[in-house]
PDB file of C-alpha atoms in Angstrom:
ATOM      1  CA  ARG A1061      70.446 153.777  14.122  1.00 79.00           C
ATOM      2  CA  TRP A1062      73.818 153.264  12.532  1.00 80.00           C
ATOM      3  CA  GLU A1063      75.391 155.377  15.169  1.00 86.00           C
ATOM      4  CA  THR A1064      73.660 153.393  17.890  1.00 87.00           C
ATOM      5  CA  ASP A1065      74.813 150.155  16.295  1.00 84.00           C
ATOM      6  CA  ALA A1066      78.377 151.508  16.094  1.00 87.00           C
ATOM      7  CA  GLU A1067      78.240 152.583  19.733  1.00 88.00           C
ATOM      8  CA  ARG A1068      76.796 149.267  20.664  1.00 88.00           C
ATOM      9  CA  ARG A1069      79.636 147.492  18.834  1.00 88.00           C
ATOM     10  CA  ASP A1070      82.197 149.661  20.598  1.00 88.00           C
ATOM     11  CA  ILE A1071      80.559 148.875  23.950  1.00 90.00           C
ATOM     12  CA  GLU A1072      80.476 145.140  23.121  1.00 89.00           C
ATOM     13  CA  LYS A1073      84.143 145.222  22.035  1.00 89.00           C
ATOM     14  CA  THR A1074      84.979 146.944  25.324  1.00 90.00           C
ATOM     15  CA  LYS A1075      82.846 144.364  27.149  1.00 91.00           C
ATOM     16  CA  TRP A1076      84.670 141.515  25.352  1.00 88.00           C
ATOM     17  CA  SER A1077      87.975 143.084  26.204  1.00 90.00           C
ATOM     18  CA  ILE A1078      86.928 143.307  29.869  1.00 91.00           C
ATOM     19  CA  HIS A1079      85.643 139.699  29.792  1.00 92.00           C
ATOM     20  CA  GLU A1080      88.977 138.589  28.332  1.00 92.00           C
ATOM     21  CA  GLU A1081      90.800 140.445  31.118  1.00 93.00           C
ATOM     22  CA  VAL A1082      88.511 138.804  33.727  1.00 93.00           C
ATOM     23  CA  GLU A1083      89.117 135.371  32.161  1.00 93.00           C
ATOM     24  CA  LYS A1084      92.884 135.984  32.110  1.00 94.00           C
ATOM     25  CA  THR A1085      92.738 137.147  35.735  1.00 94.00           C
ATOM     26  CA  GLU A1086      90.700 134.058  36.716  1.00 94.00           C
ATOM     27  CA  GLU A1087      93.230 131.829  34.928  1.00 95.00           C
ATOM     28  CA  LYS A1088      96.031 133.587  36.796  1.00 95.00           C
ATOM     29  CA  ILE A1089      94.131 133.092  40.071  1.00 95.00           C
ATOM     30  CA  LYS A1090      93.671 129.375  39.283  1.00 96.00           C
ATOM     31  CA  THR A1091      97.368 129.070  38.411  1.00 95.00           C
ATOM     32  CA  ILE A1092      98.337 130.904  41.605  1.00 95.00           C
ATOM     33  CA  GLU A1093      95.982 128.715  43.672  1.00 96.00           C
ATOM     34  CA  LEU A1094      97.467 125.573  42.132  1.00 95.00           C
ATOM     35  CA  LYS A1095     100.968 126.836  42.897  1.00 96.00           C
ATOM     36  CA  TYR A1096      99.835 127.755  46.420  1.00 95.00           C
ATOM     37  CA  GLN A1097      98.441 124.232  46.951  1.00 96.00           C
ATOM     38  CA  GLU A1098     101.681 122.802  45.609  1.00 96.00           C
ATOM     39  CA  VAL A1099     103.667 125.030  47.998  1.00 96.00           C
ATOM     40  CA  LEU A1100     101.438 123.849  50.880  1.00 96.00           C
ATOM     41  CA  ARG A1101     102.040 120.205  49.888  1.00 96.00           C
ATOM     42  CA  GLU A1102     105.798 120.854  49.686  1.00 95.00           C
ATOM     43  CA  GLU A1103     105.685 122.604  53.061  1.00 96.00           C
ATOM     44  CA  GLU A1104     103.798 119.645  54.578  1.00 96.00           C
ATOM     45  CA  LYS A1105     106.305 117.266  53.008  1.00 96.00           C
ATOM     46  CA  PHE A1106     109.237 119.281  54.432  1.00 96.00           C
ATOM     47  CA  ARG A1107     107.508 119.425  57.826  1.00 95.00           C
ATOM     48  CA  ALA A1108     107.034 115.635  57.769  1.00 95.00           C
ATOM     49  CA  GLU A1109     110.697 115.150  56.723  1.00 94.00           C
ATOM     50  CA  LYS A1110     111.820 117.552  59.465  1.00 94.00           C
ATOM     51  CA  ASP A1111     109.672 115.685  62.017  1.00 91.00           C
ATOM     52  CA  GLU A1112     111.102 112.355  60.831  1.00 90.00           C
ATOM     53  CA  ILE A1113     114.669 113.692  61.081  1.00 92.00           C
ATOM     54  CA  PHE A1114     113.903 115.021  64.578  1.00 90.00           C
ATOM     55  CA  ARG A1115     112.295 111.686  65.572  1.00 88.00           C
ATOM     56  CA  LYS A1116     115.289 109.712  64.302  1.00 90.00           C
ATOM     57  CA  ARG A1117     117.732 112.075  66.021  1.00 92.00           C
ATOM     58  CA  GLN A1118     115.750 111.833  69.267  1.00 90.00           C
ATOM     59  CA  GLU A1119     115.575 108.042  68.916  1.00 91.00           C
ATOM     60  CA  LYS A1120     119.344 107.925  68.349  1.00 93.00           C
ATOM     61  CA  GLU A1121     119.983 110.123  71.405  1.00 94.00           C
ATOM     62  CA  LEU A1122     117.605 108.043  73.539  1.00 92.00           C
ATOM     63  CA  THR A1123     119.272 104.815  72.380  1.00 93.00           C
ATOM     64  CA  ARG A1124     122.688 106.272  73.236  1.00 95.00           C
ATOM     65  CA  GLU A1125     121.433 107.446  76.655  1.00 94.00           C
ATOM     66  CA  LYS A1126     119.867 104.008  77.230  1.00 94.00           C
ATOM     67  CA  SER A1127     123.219 102.342  76.550  1.00 95.00           C
ATOM     68  CA  LEU A1128     125.017 104.722  78.941  1.00 95.00           C
ATOM     69  CA  LEU A1129     122.367 104.162  81.622  1.00 95.00           C
ATOM     70  CA  LYS A1130     122.664 100.382  81.290  1.00 95.00           C
ATOM     71  CA  ASN A1131     126.448 100.647  81.693  1.00 96.00           C
ATOM     72  CA  GLU A1132     126.037 102.821  84.792  1.00 95.00           C
ATOM     73  CA  ILE A1133     123.497 100.401  86.264  1.00 95.00           C
ATOM     74  CA  PHE A1134     125.786  97.416  85.581  1.00 96.00           C
ATOM     75  CA  GLN A1135     128.654  99.269  87.281  1.00 96.00           C
ATOM     76  CA  LEU A1136     126.459  99.956  90.305  1.00 96.00           C
ATOM     77  CA  ILE A1137     125.361  96.297  90.394  1.00 96.00           C
ATOM     78  CA  ASP A1138     129.051  95.258  90.331  1.00 96.00           C
ATOM     79  CA  GLU A1139     129.795  97.711  93.162  1.00 95.00           C
ATOM     80  CA  LYS A1140     126.862  96.283  95.134  1.00 96.00           C
ATOM     81  CA  LYS A1141     128.184  92.732  94.633  1.00 97.00           C
ATOM     82  CA  ILE A1142     131.627  93.788  95.881  1.00 96.00           C
ATOM     83  CA  ILE A1143     129.993  95.407  98.924  1.00 96.00           C
ATOM     84  CA  GLU A1144     127.839  92.302  99.539  1.00 96.00           C
ATOM     85  CA  ASN A1145     130.976  90.134  99.442  1.00 97.00           C
ATOM     86  CA  LYS A1146     132.725  92.461 101.911  1.00 96.00           C
ATOM     87  CA  GLU A1147     129.640  92.414 104.121  1.00 96.00           C
ATOM     88  CA  ASN A1148     129.547  88.599 104.065  1.00 97.00           C
ATOM     89  CA  GLU A1149     133.247  88.455 104.980  1.00 96.00           C
ATOM     90  CA  LEU A1150     132.753  90.877 107.870  1.00 96.00           C
ATOM     91  CA  LEU A1151     129.665  89.020 109.096  1.00 96.00           C
ATOM     92  CA  ALA A1152     131.586  85.727 109.015  1.00 97.00           C
ATOM     93  CA  LYS A1153     134.422  87.345 111.026  1.00 96.00           C
ATOM     94  CA  LYS A1154     131.933  88.848 113.473  1.00 96.00           C
ATOM     95  CA  ASN A1155     130.229  85.472 113.949  1.00 96.00           C
ATOM     96  CA  ARG A1156     133.617  83.802 114.491  1.00 96.00           C
ATOM     97  CA  ILE A1157     134.550  86.462 117.062  1.00 96.00           C
ATOM     98  CA  GLU A1158     131.202  86.099 118.842  1.00 96.00           C
ATOM     99  CA  THR A1159     131.784  82.333 119.046  1.00 96.00           C
ATOM    100  CA  GLU A1160     135.322  82.922 120.377  1.00 95.00           C
ATOM    101  CA  LEU A1161     133.955  85.433 122.908  1.00 95.00           C
ATOM    102  CA  LYS A1162     131.426  82.888 124.199  1.00 96.00           C
ATOM    103  CA  GLU A1163     134.222  80.340 124.620  1.00 96.00           C
ATOM    104  CA  LEU A1164     136.415  82.928 126.365  1.00 95.00           C
ATOM    105  CA  LEU A1165     133.617  83.877 128.747  1.00 95.00           C
ATOM    106  CA  LYS A1166     133.181  80.206 129.641  1.00 96.00           C
ATOM    107  CA  GLU A1167     136.948  79.903 130.197  1.00 94.00           C
ATOM    108  CA  GLU A1168     136.898  83.072 132.336  1.00 94.00           C
ATOM    109  CA  GLN A1169     134.058  81.680 134.458  1.00 95.00           C
ATOM    110  CA  ILE A1170     135.939  78.415 134.926  1.00 95.00           C
ATOM    111  CA  THR A1171     139.099  80.363 135.815  1.00 94.00           C
ATOM    112  CA  GLU A1172     137.152  82.459 138.355  1.00 94.00           C
ATOM    113  CA  GLU A1173     135.784  79.268 139.913  1.00 95.00           C
ATOM    114  CA  VAL A1174     139.288  77.753 140.062  1.00 94.00           C
ATOM    115  CA  ILE A1175     140.644  80.943 141.705  1.00 93.00           C
ATOM    116  CA  ARG A1176     137.813  80.871 144.280  1.00 93.00           C
ATOM    117  CA  ASP A1177     138.570  77.200 145.031  1.00 94.00           C
ATOM    118  CA  ILE A1178     142.280  77.963 145.425  1.00 92.00           C
ATOM    119  CA  GLU A1179     141.558  80.938 147.713  1.00 91.00           C
ATOM    120  CA  LYS A1180     139.256  78.701 149.775  1.00 93.00           C
ATOM    121  CA  ARG A1181     141.989  76.046 150.052  1.00 89.00           C
ATOM    122  CA  GLU A1182     144.516  78.785 150.934  1.00 88.00           C
ATOM    123  CA  LYS A1183     142.467  79.755 153.973  1.00 89.00           C
ATOM    124  CA  GLU A1184     142.191  76.163 155.080  1.00 89.00           C
ATOM    125  CA  ILE A1185     145.922  75.310 154.843  1.00 88.00           C
ATOM    126  CA  SER A1186     148.294  76.387 157.570  1.00 87.00           C
ATOM    127  CA  ASP A1187     151.501  74.736 156.300  1.00 89.00           C
ATOM    128  CA  PRO A1188     153.704  77.539 154.800  1.00 89.00           C
ATOM    129  CA  LYS A1189     155.229  75.229 152.148  1.00 92.00           C
ATOM    130  CA  GLU A1190     151.811  74.053 151.021  1.00 91.00           C
ATOM    131  CA  GLN A1191     150.541  77.656 151.145  1.00 89.00           C
ATOM    132  CA  ARG A1192     153.435  78.829 148.966  1.00 92.00           C
ATOM    133  CA  LYS A1193     152.676  76.082 146.424  1.00 93.00           C
ATOM    134  CA  ILE A1194     148.969  77.037 146.340  1.00 91.00           C
ATOM    135  CA  GLU A1195     149.823  80.779 146.037  1.00 92.00           C
ATOM    136  CA  LYS A1196     152.097  80.011 143.065  1.00 94.00           C
ATOM    137  CA  ASP A1197     149.269  78.015 141.505  1.00 92.00           C
ATOM    138  CA  ARG A1198     146.935  80.976 142.089  1.00 92.00           C
ATOM    139  CA  TRP A1199     149.439  83.348 140.470  1.00 95.00           C
ATOM    140  CA  LYS A1200     149.579  81.128 137.403  1.00 96.00           C
ATOM    141  CA  ILE A1201     145.763  80.971 137.211  1.00 94.00           C
ATOM    142  CA  GLU A1202     145.555  84.775 137.730  1.00 95.00           C
ATOM    143  CA  ASP A1203     148.051  85.226 134.870  1.00 96.00           C
ATOM    144  CA  ASP A1204     145.861  82.959 132.759  1.00 94.00           C
ATOM    145  CA  ARG A1205     142.822  85.059 133.725  1.00 94.00           C
ATOM    146  CA  LYS A1206     144.709  88.232 132.759  1.00 96.00           C
ATOM    147  CA  THR A1207     145.596  86.703 129.370  1.00 95.00           C
ATOM    148  CA  LEU A1208     141.954  85.674 128.861  1.00 95.00           C
ATOM    149  CA  GLU A1209     140.707  89.172 129.773  1.00 95.00           C
ATOM    150  CA  GLU A1210     143.216  90.818 127.422  1.00 96.00           C
ATOM    151  CA  LYS A1211     142.132  88.436 124.656  1.00 96.00           C
ATOM    152  CA  ARG A1212     138.461  89.213 125.415  1.00 95.00           C
ATOM    153  CA  TRP A1213     139.079  92.975 125.304  1.00 96.00           C
ATOM    154  CA  GLU A1214     140.943  92.517 122.022  1.00 96.00           C
ATOM    155  CA  LEU A1215     138.058  90.476 120.559  1.00 96.00           C
ATOM    156  CA  GLU A1216     135.453  92.955 121.850  1.00 96.00           C
ATOM    157  CA  GLN A1217     137.357  95.810 120.182  1.00 96.00           C
ATOM    158  CA  GLU A1218     137.601  93.788 116.969  1.00 96.00           C
ATOM    159  CA  LYS A1219     133.854  93.079 117.161  1.00 96.00           C
ATOM    160  CA  LYS A1220     133.177  96.798 117.700  1.00 97.00           C
ATOM    161  CA  ASP A1221     135.387  97.677 114.696  1.00 96.00           C
ATOM    162  CA  LEU A1222     133.604  95.049 112.568  1.00 96.00           C
ATOM    163  CA  SER A1223     130.195  96.451 113.596  1.00 95.00           C
ATOM    164  CA  ALA A1224     131.360  99.940 112.580  1.00 96.00           C
ATOM    165  CA  GLY A1225     132.675  98.500 109.298  1.00 95.00           C
ATOM    166  CA  LEU A1226     129.351  96.738 108.665  1.00 96.00           C
ATOM    167  CA  LYS A1227     127.446  99.959 109.340  1.00 96.00           C
ATOM    168  CA  LYS A1228     129.678 101.824 106.876  1.00 96.00           C
ATOM    169  CA  ILE A1229     129.166  99.092 104.265  1.00 95.00           C
ATOM    170  CA  GLU A1230     125.371  99.270 104.748  1.00 95.00           C
ATOM    171  CA  GLU A1231     125.527 103.048 104.214  1.00 96.00           C
ATOM    172  CA  GLU A1232     127.600 102.565 101.027  1.00 95.00           C
ATOM    173  CA  TYR A1233     125.110  99.964  99.791  1.00 95.00           C
ATOM    174  CA  GLN A1234     122.197 102.310 100.525  1.00 95.00           C
ATOM    175  CA  GLU A1235     123.981 105.164  98.730  1.00 95.00           C
ATOM    176  CA  ILE A1236     124.490 102.999  95.621  1.00 95.00           C
ATOM    177  CA  SER A1237     120.835 101.865  95.731  1.00 94.00           C
ATOM    178  CA  GLU A1238     119.757 105.523  95.897  1.00 95.00           C
ATOM    179  CA  LYS A1239     121.893 106.268  92.818  1.00 94.00           C
ATOM    180  CA  GLU A1240     120.500 103.225  91.001  1.00 94.00           C
ATOM    181  CA  THR A1241     116.780 103.990  91.530  1.00 94.00           C
ATOM    182  CA  PRO A1242     116.561 107.190  89.385  1.00 95.00           C
ATOM    183  CA  LEU A1243     118.698 105.538  86.678  1.00 94.00           C
ATOM    184  CA  ARG A1244     116.250 102.607  86.481  1.00 94.00           C
ATOM    185  CA  GLU A1245     113.304 105.051  86.389  1.00 95.00           C
ATOM    186  CA  ARG A1246     114.907 106.983  83.515  1.00 94.00           C
ATOM    187  CA  LEU A1247     115.598 103.696  81.696  1.00 93.00           C
ATOM    188  CA  LYS A1248     111.892 102.772  81.960  1.00 93.00           C
ATOM    189  CA  GLU A1249     110.971 106.241  80.618  1.00 93.00           C
ATOM    190  CA  ILE A1250     113.390 105.848  77.665  1.00 92.00           C
ATOM    191  CA  ASN A1251     111.985 102.402  76.845  1.00 91.00           C
ATOM    192  CA  ARG A1252     108.468 103.902  76.894  1.00 90.00           C
ATOM    193  CA  LEU A1253     109.534 106.789  74.609  1.00 87.00           C
ATOM    194  CA  LEU A1254     111.297 104.419  72.194  1.00 86.00           C
ATOM    195  CA  LYS A1255     108.160 102.231  71.965  1.00 85.00           C
ATOM    196  CA  ILE A1256     106.067 105.319  71.185  1.00 77.00           C
ATOM    197  CA  SER A1257     108.484 106.487  68.463  1.00 67.00           C
ATOM    198  CA  HIS A1258     108.311 103.137  66.599  1.00 63.00           C
TER     199      HIS A1258
END
C-alpha cells in the first residue's frame, strides 16, 4: 500500500505540474489575446487616423480645385461679357447700315424717277440749247445715281462683313459656353463631395 501511495503521490505531483503548465499556458494565451485585442484597437485607430488624413487631404484638394474652377468660370463669364459687348456694337452698326440702306434705296428710286422724267422731257424738246441743258442735268443726276450706287455697294459689303463678324462672335460665344458647362458640372460635383465629407 505504501508503494501505491508513493506512486499515487508521484502521479499527483506530475498532475499538479501539468496543471500548473496548463494554467501558465492559459495565462499566456489570455495575455496574448489581450495584446492581440490591443493591437487590433491600435490598428483600427491608425486606420481611422489614416482615413481622416486622407479625407482632409481630399477635402483640401477639392477646395483648391473648386477655387481654380471658380476662377476659370469667372474668366469665361468675363470673356462672354466682352463678346456680348462686341455683338451689341456690331448689331448697332448693322442696324444703322440697314437704316442707311433703306434711305439710299429711296434716294435711288427718286433718282431713277427724276432720270425717267428728264429722258421724257428730252424726247419732247427739239431746241438744241434746251436739249443740251437737259442732257447736262441728266449727267449730273446720273453721276448722283452712280455715287448712290457706289455708297449702296459699300454699305452692302459692310453689312455682309458685319454679318460674318456676328456669326464668328456667336461661334466664339458658343465655344465658351461649351467650355463653361463641364466646369459648372464639376463644381456641382465638388460641392456635393465636400458636403458629404463634412
